[in-house]
């Protein structure tokens, strides 16, 4: 697939890096020479210096032959403009990174596709959505919903109290025959290797495990893992960024008590006007005395979303030491992201990864409609729509030539999620949720072409 990425900043570089691993034909455009030199030295891609909204630059990038153009510069206006121009010049599909929440909320009414923009992506909005989902599934450290919750992916570290510790997947299924969840990925404590669980895989204390479950299965998981659904009522947010602002607004609408700490005085006053239902505190969130004065020990959740990863991590560790139930830190550094559980924070979120996961579905072969990458795992979760011509169509799961480094987590049929076992027959129109290791992706994709 031929792809142009406009913008070699953090999101653009990260996208180019991930896409280059997929052996895609990538052209990266940016006005900043240093960004391009770094990308050129580290990635197997073509770099082009210039203004992405320049028609001559787009022609030089051969935009007329492009399958996908992604506008991810720091300027929302530039991203929209380059997508409009690219579509008029022959690009098959365009995606624009935007910051204005109103664009997302009214995209159907405005009809951005008429202008040549096929999809709008907001890393900040994706981060807010992730935060809200994590607070909703409060006992779990990662979660993702398919088709409004018909199937849900949840990740957790198995405690000693889990009912199936020391038992294999097959034994667990026999002991609890009415269960409605499927283990899809596992990582042992103090290791970095990701495993796709099989029938003989044994669960151990400290395992980081991902499950796919139906709506009723979430409650089963709470019972079997010994986890408790925690009622999130009091939330403290550090940082009045776009993410902090939107998260505060949404959580206030859910009747939560929100305290937002912002170090910049003018921003704090603006936030106080904009968020009348939240308590805005002007101060340095790194000051432990301030946090104690504002009763951090009484908080159910602490969310750190400043522009500084180290500040977010350290303040979350302080919150954890005060027995706050749920801590979430925004990080930009990918090295930190890989260490979330060993650091001691419940969840780290990364805007670049969220945006990349959202954009990736447009470059996958087959009818991929959703995709996410598992935190701390070298695995991806994909949702395919089965076409009448797909190799899996009208076949039982047990009869499929399915790679061992991939697993079917569940099937959505007519809006209802099902944990599908070997004798389940796949039909055209089914939505199949699959977890697979990177080297198995291409083989899985071919089954759904």
mmCIF file with all atom_site columns, C-alpha atoms in Angstrom, residues 4-7 29 51-54 58 63 69-73 75-89 91 94-96 116-117:
data_model
loop_
_atom_site.group_PDB
_atom_site.id
_atom_site.type_symbol
_atom_site.label_atom_id
_atom_site.label_alt_id
_atom_site.label_comp_id
_atom_site.label_asym_id
_atom_site.label_entity_id
_atom_site.label_seq_id
_atom_site.pdbx_PDB_ins_code
_atom_site.Cartn_x
_atom_site.Cartn_y
_atom_site.Cartn_z
_atom_site.occupancy
_atom_site.B_iso_or_equiv
_atom_site.pdbx_formal_charge
_atom_site.auth_seq_id
_atom_site.auth_comp_id
_atom_site.auth_asym_id
_atom_site.auth_atom_id
_atom_site.pdbx_PDB_model_num
ATOM 1  C CA . UNK A 1 4   ? 1.784   9.573  2.517  1.00 0.00 ? 4   UNK A CA 1
ATOM 2  C CA . UNK A 1 5   ? 2.158   10.898 6.070  1.00 0.00 ? 5   UNK A CA 1
ATOM 3  C CA . UNK A 1 6   ? 2.090   14.684 6.386  1.00 0.00 ? 6   UNK A CA 1
ATOM 4  C CA . UNK A 1 7   ? 3.858   15.660 9.605  1.00 0.00 ? 7   UNK A CA 1
ATOM 5  C CA . UNK A 1 29  ? 6.525   15.048 4.452  1.00 0.00 ? 29  UNK A CA 1
ATOM 6  C CA . UNK A 1 51  ? 4.882   22.254 3.022  1.00 0.00 ? 51  UNK A CA 1
ATOM 7  C CA . UNK A 1 52  ? 2.367   19.407 2.748  1.00 0.00 ? 52  UNK A CA 1
ATOM 8  C CA . UNK A 1 53  ? -0.273  21.872 1.515  1.00 0.00 ? 53  UNK A CA 1
ATOM 9  C CA . UNK A 1 54  ? 1.917   22.745 -1.476 1.00 0.00 ? 54  UNK A CA 1
ATOM 10 C CA . UNK A 1 58  ? 2.112   16.653 -3.212 1.00 0.00 ? 58  UNK A CA 1
ATOM 11 C CA . UNK A 1 63  ? -0.269  11.793 -4.480 1.00 0.00 ? 63  UNK A CA 1
ATOM 12 C CA . UNK A 1 69  ? -2.901  10.091 3.013  1.00 0.00 ? 69  UNK A CA 1
ATOM 13 C CA . UNK A 1 70  ? -2.654  10.823 6.749  1.00 0.00 ? 70  UNK A CA 1
ATOM 14 C CA . UNK A 1 71  ? -2.440  14.439 7.925  1.00 0.00 ? 71  UNK A CA 1
ATOM 15 C CA . UNK A 1 72  ? -0.916  14.473 11.422 1.00 0.00 ? 72  UNK A CA 1
ATOM 16 C CA . UNK A 1 73  ? 0.951   17.788 11.638 1.00 0.00 ? 73  UNK A CA 1
ATOM 17 C CA . UNK A 1 75  ? -1.745  22.250 12.768 1.00 0.00 ? 75  UNK A CA 1
ATOM 18 C CA . UNK A 1 76  ? -5.363  21.156 12.461 1.00 0.00 ? 76  UNK A CA 1
ATOM 19 C CA . UNK A 1 77  ? -5.878  23.563 9.551  1.00 0.00 ? 77  UNK A CA 1
ATOM 20 C CA . UNK A 1 78  ? -2.910  22.090 7.663  1.00 0.00 ? 78  UNK A CA 1
ATOM 21 C CA . UNK A 1 79  ? -4.180  18.548 8.155  1.00 0.00 ? 79  UNK A CA 1
ATOM 22 C CA . UNK A 1 80  ? -7.650  19.398 6.857  1.00 0.00 ? 80  UNK A CA 1
ATOM 23 C CA . UNK A 1 81  ? -6.262  21.357 3.893  1.00 0.00 ? 81  UNK A CA 1
ATOM 24 C CA . UNK A 1 82  ? -3.800  18.659 2.820  1.00 0.00 ? 82  UNK A CA 1
ATOM 25 C CA . UNK A 1 83  ? -6.550  16.010 2.952  1.00 0.00 ? 83  UNK A CA 1
ATOM 26 C CA . UNK A 1 84  ? -8.886  18.111 0.805  1.00 0.00 ? 84  UNK A CA 1
ATOM 27 C CA . UNK A 1 85  ? -6.131  18.785 -1.754 1.00 0.00 ? 85  UNK A CA 1
ATOM 28 C CA . UNK A 1 86  ? -4.941  15.173 -1.798 1.00 0.00 ? 86  UNK A CA 1
ATOM 29 C CA . UNK A 1 87  ? -8.432  13.810 -2.417 1.00 0.00 ? 87  UNK A CA 1
ATOM 30 C CA . UNK A 1 88  ? -8.920  16.222 -5.329 1.00 0.00 ? 88  UNK A CA 1
ATOM 31 C CA . UNK A 1 89  ? -5.552  15.151 -6.754 1.00 0.00 ? 89  UNK A CA 1
ATOM 32 C CA . UNK A 1 91  ? -5.678  10.038 -3.208 1.00 0.00 ? 91  UNK A CA 1
ATOM 33 C CA . UNK A 1 94  ? -7.605  10.523 3.644  1.00 0.00 ? 94  UNK A CA 1
ATOM 34 C CA . UNK A 1 95  ? -7.388  10.841 7.434  1.00 0.00 ? 95  UNK A CA 1
ATOM 35 C CA . UNK A 1 96  ? -6.940  14.149 9.285  1.00 0.00 ? 96  UNK A CA 1
ATOM 36 C CA . UNK A 1 116 ? -12.532 14.939 0.771  1.00 0.00 ? 116 UNK A CA 1
ATOM 37 C CA . UNK A 1 117 ? -11.841 13.902 4.385  1.00 0.00 ? 117 UNK A CA 1
#
